[in-house]
PDB file of C-alpha atoms in Angstrom:
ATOM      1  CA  UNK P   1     -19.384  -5.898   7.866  1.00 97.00           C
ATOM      2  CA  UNK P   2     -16.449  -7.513   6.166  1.00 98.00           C
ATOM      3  CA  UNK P   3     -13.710  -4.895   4.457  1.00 98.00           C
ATOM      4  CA  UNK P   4     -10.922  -5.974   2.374  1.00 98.00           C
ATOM      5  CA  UNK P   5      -7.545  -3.615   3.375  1.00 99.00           C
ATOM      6  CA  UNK P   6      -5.083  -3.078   1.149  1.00 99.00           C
ATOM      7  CA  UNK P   7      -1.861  -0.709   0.791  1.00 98.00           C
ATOM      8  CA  UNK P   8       0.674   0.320  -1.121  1.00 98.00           C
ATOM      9  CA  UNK P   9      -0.505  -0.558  -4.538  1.00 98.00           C
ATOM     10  CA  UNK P  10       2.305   1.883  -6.810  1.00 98.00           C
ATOM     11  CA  UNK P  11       0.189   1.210  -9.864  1.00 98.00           C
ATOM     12  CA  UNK P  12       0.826  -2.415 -10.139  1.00 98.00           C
ATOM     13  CA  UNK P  13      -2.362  -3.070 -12.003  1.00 98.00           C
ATOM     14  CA  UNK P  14      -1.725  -6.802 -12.405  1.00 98.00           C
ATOM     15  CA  UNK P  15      -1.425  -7.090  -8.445  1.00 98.00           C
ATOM     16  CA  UNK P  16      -4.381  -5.484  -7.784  1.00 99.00           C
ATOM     17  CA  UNK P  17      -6.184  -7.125 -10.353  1.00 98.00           C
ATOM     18  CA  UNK P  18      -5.388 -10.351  -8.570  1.00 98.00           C
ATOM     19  CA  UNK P  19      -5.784  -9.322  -4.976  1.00 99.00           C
ATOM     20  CA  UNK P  20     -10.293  -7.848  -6.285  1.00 98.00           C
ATOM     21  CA  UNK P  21     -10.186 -11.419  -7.564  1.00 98.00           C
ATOM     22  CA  UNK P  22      -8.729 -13.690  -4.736  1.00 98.00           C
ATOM     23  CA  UNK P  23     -10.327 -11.271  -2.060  1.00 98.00           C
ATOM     24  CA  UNK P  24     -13.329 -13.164  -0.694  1.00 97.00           C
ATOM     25  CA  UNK P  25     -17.139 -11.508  -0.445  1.00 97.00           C
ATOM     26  CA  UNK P  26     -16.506  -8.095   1.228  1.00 98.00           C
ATOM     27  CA  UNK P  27     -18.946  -5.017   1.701  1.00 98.00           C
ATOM     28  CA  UNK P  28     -15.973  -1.966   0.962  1.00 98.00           C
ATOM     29  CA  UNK P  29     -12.138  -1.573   0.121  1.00 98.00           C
ATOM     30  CA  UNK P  30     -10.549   0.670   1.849  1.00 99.00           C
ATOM     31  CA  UNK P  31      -6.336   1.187   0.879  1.00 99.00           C
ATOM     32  CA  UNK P  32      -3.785   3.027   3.124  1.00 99.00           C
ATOM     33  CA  UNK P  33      -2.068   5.200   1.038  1.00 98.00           C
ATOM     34  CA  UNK P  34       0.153   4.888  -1.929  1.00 98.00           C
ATOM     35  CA  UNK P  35      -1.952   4.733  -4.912  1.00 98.00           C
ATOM     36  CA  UNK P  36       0.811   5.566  -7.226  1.00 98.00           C
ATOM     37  CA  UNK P  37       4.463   5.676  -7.605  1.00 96.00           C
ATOM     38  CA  UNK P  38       7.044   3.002  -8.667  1.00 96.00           C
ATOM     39  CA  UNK P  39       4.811   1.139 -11.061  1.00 98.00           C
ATOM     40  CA  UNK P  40       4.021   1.339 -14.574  1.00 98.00           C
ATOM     41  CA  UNK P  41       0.212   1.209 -14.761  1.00 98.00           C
ATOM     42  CA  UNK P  42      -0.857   4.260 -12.673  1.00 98.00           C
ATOM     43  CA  UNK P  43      -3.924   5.106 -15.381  1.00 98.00           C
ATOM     44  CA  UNK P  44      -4.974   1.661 -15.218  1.00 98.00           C
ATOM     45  CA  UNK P  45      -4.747   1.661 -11.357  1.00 98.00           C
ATOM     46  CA  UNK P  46      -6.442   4.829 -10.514  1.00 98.00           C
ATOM     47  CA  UNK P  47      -9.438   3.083 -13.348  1.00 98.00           C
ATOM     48  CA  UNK P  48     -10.384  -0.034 -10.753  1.00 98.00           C
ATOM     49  CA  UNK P  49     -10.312   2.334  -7.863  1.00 98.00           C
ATOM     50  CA  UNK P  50     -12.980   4.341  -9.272  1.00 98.00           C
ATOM     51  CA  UNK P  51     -14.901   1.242 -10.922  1.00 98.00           C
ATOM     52  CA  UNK P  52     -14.790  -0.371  -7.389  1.00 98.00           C
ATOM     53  CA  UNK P  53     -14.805   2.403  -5.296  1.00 98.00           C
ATOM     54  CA  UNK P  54     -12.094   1.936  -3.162  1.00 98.00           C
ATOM     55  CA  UNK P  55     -11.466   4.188  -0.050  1.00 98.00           C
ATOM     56  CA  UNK P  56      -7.714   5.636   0.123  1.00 98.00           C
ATOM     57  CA  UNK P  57      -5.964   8.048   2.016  1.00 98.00           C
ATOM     58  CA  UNK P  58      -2.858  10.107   0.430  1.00 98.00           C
ATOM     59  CA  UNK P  59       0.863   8.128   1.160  1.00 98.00           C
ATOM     60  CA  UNK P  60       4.386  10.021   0.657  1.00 96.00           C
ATOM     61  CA  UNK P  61       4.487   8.815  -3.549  1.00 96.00           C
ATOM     62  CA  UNK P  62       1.083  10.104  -3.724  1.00 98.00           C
ATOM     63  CA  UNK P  63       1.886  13.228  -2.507  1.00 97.00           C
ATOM     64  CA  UNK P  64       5.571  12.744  -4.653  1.00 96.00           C
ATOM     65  CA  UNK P  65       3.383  12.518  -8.354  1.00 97.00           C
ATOM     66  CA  UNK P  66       2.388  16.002  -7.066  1.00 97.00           C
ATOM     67  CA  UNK P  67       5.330  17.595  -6.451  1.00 93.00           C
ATOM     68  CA  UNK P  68       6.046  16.914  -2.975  1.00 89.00           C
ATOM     69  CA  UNK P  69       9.363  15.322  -1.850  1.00 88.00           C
ATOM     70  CA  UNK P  70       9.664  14.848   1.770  1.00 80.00           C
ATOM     71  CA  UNK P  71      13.306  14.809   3.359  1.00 76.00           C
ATOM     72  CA  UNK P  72      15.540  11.705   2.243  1.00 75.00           C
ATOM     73  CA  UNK P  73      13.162  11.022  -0.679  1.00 83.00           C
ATOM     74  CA  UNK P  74      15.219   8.947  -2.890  1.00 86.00           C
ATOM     75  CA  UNK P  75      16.276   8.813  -6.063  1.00 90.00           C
ATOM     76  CA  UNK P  76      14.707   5.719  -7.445  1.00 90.00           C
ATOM     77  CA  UNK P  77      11.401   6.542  -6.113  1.00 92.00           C
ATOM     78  CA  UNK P  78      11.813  10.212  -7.008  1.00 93.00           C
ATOM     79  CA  UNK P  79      12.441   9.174 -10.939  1.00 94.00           C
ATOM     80  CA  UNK P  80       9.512   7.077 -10.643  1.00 95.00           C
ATOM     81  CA  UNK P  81       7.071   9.730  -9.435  1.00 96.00           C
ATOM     82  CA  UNK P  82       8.083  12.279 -11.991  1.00 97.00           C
ATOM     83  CA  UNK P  83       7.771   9.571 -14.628  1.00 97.00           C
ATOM     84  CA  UNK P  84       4.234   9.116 -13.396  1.00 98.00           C
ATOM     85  CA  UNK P  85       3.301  12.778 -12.801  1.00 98.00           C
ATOM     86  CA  UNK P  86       3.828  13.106 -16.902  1.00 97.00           C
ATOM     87  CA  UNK P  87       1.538  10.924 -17.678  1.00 97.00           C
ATOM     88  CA  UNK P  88      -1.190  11.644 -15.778  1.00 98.00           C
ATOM     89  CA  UNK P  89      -4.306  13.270 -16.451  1.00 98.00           C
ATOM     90  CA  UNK P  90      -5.696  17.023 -14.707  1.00 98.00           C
ATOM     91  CA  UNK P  91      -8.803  15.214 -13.061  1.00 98.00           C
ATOM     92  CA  UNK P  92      -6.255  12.057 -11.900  1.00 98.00           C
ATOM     93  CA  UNK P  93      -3.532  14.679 -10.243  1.00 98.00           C
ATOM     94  CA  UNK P  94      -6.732  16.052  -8.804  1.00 98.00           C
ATOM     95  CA  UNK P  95      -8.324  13.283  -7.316  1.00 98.00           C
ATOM     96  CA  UNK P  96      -4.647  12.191  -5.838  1.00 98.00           C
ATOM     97  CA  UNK P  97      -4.595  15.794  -4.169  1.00 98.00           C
ATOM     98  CA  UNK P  98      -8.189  15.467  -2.658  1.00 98.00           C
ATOM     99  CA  UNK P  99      -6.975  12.326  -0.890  1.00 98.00           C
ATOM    100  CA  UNK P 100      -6.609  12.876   3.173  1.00 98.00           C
ATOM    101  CA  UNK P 101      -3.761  11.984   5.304  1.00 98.00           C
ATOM    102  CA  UNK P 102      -5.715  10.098   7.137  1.00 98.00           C
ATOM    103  CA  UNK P 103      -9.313   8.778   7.684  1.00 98.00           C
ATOM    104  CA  UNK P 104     -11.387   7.535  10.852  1.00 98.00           C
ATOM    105  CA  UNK P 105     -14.135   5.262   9.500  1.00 98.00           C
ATOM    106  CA  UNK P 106     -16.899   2.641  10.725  1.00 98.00           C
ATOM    107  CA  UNK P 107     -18.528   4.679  13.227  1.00 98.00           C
ATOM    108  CA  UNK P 108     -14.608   5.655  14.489  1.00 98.00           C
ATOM    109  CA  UNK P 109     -14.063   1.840  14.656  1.00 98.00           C
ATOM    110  CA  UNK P 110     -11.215   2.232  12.261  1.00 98.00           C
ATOM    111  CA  UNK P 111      -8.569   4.252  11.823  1.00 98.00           C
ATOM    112  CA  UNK P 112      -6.205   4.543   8.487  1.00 98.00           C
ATOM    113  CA  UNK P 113      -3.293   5.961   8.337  1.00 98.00           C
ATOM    114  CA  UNK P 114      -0.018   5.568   6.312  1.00 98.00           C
ATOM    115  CA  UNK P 115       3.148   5.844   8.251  1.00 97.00           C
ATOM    116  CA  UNK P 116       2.036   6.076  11.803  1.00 97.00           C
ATOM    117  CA  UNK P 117      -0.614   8.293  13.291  1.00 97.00           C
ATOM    118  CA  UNK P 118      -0.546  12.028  13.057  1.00 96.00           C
ATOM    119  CA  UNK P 119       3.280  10.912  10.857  1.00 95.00           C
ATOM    120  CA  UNK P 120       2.200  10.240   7.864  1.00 95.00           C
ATOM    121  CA  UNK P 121       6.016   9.851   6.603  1.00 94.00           C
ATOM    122  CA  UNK P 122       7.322   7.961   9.591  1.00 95.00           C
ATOM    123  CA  UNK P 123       7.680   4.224   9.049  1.00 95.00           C
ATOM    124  CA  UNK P 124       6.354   2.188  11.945  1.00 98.00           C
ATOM    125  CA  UNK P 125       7.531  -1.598  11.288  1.00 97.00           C
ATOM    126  CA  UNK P 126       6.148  -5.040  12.956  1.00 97.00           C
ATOM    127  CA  UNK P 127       8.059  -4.802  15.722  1.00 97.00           C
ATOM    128  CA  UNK P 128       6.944  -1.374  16.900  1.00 98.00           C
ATOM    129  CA  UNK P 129       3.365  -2.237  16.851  1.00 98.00           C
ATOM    130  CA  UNK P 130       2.273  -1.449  20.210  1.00 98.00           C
ATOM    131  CA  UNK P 131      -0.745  -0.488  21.953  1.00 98.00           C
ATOM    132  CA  UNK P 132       0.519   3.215  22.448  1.00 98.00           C
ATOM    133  CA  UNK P 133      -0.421   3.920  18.559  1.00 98.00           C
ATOM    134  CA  UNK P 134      -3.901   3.066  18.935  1.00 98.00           C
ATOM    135  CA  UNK P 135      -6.707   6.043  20.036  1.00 97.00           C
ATOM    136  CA  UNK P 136     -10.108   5.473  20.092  1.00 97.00           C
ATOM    137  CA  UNK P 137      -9.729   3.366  17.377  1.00 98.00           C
ATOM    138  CA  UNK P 138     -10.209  -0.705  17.766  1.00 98.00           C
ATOM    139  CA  UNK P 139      -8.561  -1.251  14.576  1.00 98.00           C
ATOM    140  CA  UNK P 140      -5.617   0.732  13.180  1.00 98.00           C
ATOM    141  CA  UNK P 141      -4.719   0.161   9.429  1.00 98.00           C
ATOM    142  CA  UNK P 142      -0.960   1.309   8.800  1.00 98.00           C
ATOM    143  CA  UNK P 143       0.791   0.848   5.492  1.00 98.00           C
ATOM    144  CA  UNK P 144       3.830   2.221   4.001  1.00 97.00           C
ATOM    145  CA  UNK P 145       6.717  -0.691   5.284  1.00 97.00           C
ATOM    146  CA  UNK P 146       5.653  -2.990   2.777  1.00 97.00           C
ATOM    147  CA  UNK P 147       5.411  -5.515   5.470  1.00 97.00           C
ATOM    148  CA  UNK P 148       2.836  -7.632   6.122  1.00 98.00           C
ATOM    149  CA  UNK P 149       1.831  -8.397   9.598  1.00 98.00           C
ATOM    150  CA  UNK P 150      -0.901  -7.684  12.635  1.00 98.00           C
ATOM    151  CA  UNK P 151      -0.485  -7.291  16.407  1.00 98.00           C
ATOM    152  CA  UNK P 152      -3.647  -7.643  18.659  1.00 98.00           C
ATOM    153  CA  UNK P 153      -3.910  -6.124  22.295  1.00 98.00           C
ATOM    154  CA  UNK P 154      -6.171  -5.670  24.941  1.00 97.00           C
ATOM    155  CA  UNK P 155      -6.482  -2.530  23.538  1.00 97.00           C
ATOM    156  CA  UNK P 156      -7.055  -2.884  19.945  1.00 98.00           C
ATOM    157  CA  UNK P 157      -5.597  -4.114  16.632  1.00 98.00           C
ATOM    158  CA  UNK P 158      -2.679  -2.944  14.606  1.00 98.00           C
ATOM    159  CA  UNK P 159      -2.288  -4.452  11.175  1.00 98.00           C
ATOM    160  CA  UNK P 160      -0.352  -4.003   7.961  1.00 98.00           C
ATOM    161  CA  UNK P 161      -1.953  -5.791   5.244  1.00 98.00           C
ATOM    162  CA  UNK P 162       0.890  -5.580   3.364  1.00 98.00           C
ATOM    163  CA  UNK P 163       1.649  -4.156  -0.210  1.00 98.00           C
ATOM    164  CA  UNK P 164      -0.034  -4.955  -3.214  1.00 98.00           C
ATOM    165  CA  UNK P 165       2.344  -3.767  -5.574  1.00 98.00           C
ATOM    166  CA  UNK P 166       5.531  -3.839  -3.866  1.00 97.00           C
ATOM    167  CA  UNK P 167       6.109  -6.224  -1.334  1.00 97.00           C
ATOM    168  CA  UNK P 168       9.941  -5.740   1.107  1.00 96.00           C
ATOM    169  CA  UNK P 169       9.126  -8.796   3.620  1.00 95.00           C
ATOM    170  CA  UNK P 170      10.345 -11.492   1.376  1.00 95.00           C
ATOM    171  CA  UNK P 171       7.395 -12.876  -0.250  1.00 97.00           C
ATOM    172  CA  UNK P 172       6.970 -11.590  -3.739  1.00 98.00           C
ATOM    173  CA  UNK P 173       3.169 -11.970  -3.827  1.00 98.00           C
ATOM    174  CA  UNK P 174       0.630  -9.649  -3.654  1.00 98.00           C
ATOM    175  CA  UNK P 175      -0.352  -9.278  -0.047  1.00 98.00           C
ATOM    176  CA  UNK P 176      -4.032  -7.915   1.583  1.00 99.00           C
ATOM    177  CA  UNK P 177      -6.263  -8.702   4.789  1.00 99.00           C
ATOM    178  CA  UNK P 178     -10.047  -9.141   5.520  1.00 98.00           C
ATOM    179  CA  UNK P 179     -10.828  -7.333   8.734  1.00 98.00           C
ATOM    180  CA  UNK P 180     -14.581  -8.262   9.780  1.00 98.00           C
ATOM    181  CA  UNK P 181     -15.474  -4.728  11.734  1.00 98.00           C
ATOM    182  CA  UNK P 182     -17.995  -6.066  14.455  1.00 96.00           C
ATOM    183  CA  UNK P 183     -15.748  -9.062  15.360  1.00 96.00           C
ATOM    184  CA  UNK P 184     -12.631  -6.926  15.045  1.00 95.00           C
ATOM    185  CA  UNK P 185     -10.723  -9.403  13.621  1.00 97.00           C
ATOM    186  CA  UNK P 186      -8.142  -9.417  10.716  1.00 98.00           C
ATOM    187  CA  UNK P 187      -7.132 -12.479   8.697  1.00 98.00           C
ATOM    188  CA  UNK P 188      -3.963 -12.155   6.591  1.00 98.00           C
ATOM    189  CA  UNK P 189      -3.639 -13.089   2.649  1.00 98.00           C
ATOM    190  CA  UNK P 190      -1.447 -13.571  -0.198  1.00 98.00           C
ATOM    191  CA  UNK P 191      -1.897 -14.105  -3.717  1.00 98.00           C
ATOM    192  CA  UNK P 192       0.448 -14.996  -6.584  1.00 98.00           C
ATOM    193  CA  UNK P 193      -0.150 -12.736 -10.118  1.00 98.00           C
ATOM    194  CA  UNK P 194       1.981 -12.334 -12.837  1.00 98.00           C
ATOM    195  CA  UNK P 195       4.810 -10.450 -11.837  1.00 98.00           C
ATOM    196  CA  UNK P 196       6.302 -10.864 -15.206  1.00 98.00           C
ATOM    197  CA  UNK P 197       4.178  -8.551 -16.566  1.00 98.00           C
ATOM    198  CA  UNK P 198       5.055  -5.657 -14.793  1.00 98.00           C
ATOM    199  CA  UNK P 199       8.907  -6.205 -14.344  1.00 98.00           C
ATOM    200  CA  UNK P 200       8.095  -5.471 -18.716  1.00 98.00           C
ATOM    201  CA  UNK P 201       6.369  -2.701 -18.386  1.00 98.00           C
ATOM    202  CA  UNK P 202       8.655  -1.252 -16.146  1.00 98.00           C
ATOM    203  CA  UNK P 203      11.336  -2.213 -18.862  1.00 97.00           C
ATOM    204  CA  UNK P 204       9.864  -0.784 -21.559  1.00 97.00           C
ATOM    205  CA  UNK P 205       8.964   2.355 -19.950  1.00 97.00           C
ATOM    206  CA  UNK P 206      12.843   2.973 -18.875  1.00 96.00           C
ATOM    207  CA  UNK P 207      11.971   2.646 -15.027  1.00 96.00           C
ATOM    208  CA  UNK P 208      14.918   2.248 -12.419  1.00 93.00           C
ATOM    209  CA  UNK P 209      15.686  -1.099 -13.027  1.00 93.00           C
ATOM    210  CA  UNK P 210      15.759  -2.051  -9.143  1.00 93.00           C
ATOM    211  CA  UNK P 211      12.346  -2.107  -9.454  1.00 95.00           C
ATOM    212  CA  UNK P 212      12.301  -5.424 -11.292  1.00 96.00           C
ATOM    213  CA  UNK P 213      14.264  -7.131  -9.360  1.00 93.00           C
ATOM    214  CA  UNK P 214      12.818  -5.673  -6.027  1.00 94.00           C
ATOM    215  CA  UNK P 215       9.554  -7.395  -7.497  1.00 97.00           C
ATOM    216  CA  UNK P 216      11.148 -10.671  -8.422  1.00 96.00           C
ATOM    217  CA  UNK P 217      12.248 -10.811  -4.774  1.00 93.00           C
ATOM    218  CA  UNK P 218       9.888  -9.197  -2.656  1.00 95.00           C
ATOM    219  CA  UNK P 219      12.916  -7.105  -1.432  1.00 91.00           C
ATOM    220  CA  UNK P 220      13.743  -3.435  -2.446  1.00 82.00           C
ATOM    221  CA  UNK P 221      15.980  -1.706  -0.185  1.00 66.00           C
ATOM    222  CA  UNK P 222      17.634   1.567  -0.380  1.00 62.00           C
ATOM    223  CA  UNK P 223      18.951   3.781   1.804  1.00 46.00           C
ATOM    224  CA  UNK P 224      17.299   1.512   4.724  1.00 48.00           C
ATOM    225  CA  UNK P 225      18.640  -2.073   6.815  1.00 44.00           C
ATOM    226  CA  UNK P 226      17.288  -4.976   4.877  1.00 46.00           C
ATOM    227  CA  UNK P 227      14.425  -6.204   7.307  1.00 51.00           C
ATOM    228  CA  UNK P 228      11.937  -9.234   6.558  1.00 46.00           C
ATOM    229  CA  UNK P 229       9.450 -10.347   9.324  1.00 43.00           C
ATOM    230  CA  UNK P 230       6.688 -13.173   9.674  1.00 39.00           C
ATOM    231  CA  UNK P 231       2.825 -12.797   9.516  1.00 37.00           C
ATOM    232  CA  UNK P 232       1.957 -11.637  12.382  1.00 35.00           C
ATOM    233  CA  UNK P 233       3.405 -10.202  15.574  1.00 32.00           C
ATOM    234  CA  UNK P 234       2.106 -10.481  18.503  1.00 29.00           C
TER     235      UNK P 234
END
């Protein structure tokens, strides 16, 4: 069974529309957390994961679009979240809240979780990939960094397929990974889309205006060291 992982999509509807079409023959999607926040197409994005029935879990601007702020939430992100939660629909805030922290799929092959496990807010970057975060698990899906990147051990996988709508490692392009469940392997991706069309949208809407430039980069850093990584980590 071949799965196509992807995270952190903020309702970028142009980079996920890229990623379903560069993604190559897969049996489910499955995304760890961050559905929403920071983009301007949230309506549009929450539309292709119902048409193709992608898996999620619930990340921190998730939770934010309902009214949940965790400690150090900032500003930018904040603005973004109440900009979404306005124009949302009842049934869309409602399938956002039904969303778990977490999920343990495949048989308990998998696991998918946003910051790090059992911390859904705590950011666990490439270099603290370790074999300590896995369980059960073989393969542990993390999001929430931004960062690309996978580490394998004796003990298992830990990967980061990167963000779809949002990338911080440098690379401005849409990022995603295949993971093949029986083989337990992960192969990393990126894609180019047309940025340009949501650095407008975000313009016209009256967004923070980081945002553009954190997409023309593949950099947005606040409050946080600047930190860019490679591929993979071993």
């Amino acid at each position: 069974m071949r799965v196509g992982l992807i995270s952190d999509v903020h309702a970028n509807c142009p980079a996920l529309d890229a990623v379903l079409d560069d993604m190559p023959d897969v049996d489910a999607y499955v995304h760890a957390g961050d559905v929403v926040g920071y983009g301007p197409f949230p309506r549009d994005v929450l539309a292709r994961f119902e048409e193709h029935d992608i898996t999620s879990i619930q990340g921190n601007h998730d939770r934010a679009v309902l009214g949940e702020f965790h400690d150090d939430f900032h500003e930018i992100p904040k603005a973004a979240a109440l900009w979404t939660a306005d124009r949302l629909r009842e049934d869309e805030h409602a399938y956002l809240d039904s969303l778990p922290i977490e999920r343990s799929l495949y048989d308990g092959r998998v696991k998918i979780a946003h910051g790090a496990p059992d911390k859904p807010n705590t950011y666990t970057y490439p270099e603290e990939f370790s074999p300590e975060l896995l369980g059960t698990e073989s393969v542990l899906v993390l999001g929430h960094t931004h960062m690309q990147a996978k580490a394998e051990f004796d003990e298992g996988t830990v990967v980061n397929p990167g963000s779809v709508g949002l990338p911080r490692d440098g690379d401005w392009r849409a990022a995603y990974a295949v993971l093949d469940v029986e083989a337990e392997t992960v192969e990393l991706h990126r894609v180019e889309y047309p940025k340009e069309q949501t650095q407008e949208q975000i313009a016209e809407h009256g967004l923070p205006e980081a945002l553009v430039d954190g997409l023309e980069h593949g950099e947005l850093v606040f409050g946080r060291t600047k930190r860019s990584v490679t591929d993979s980590v071993e």
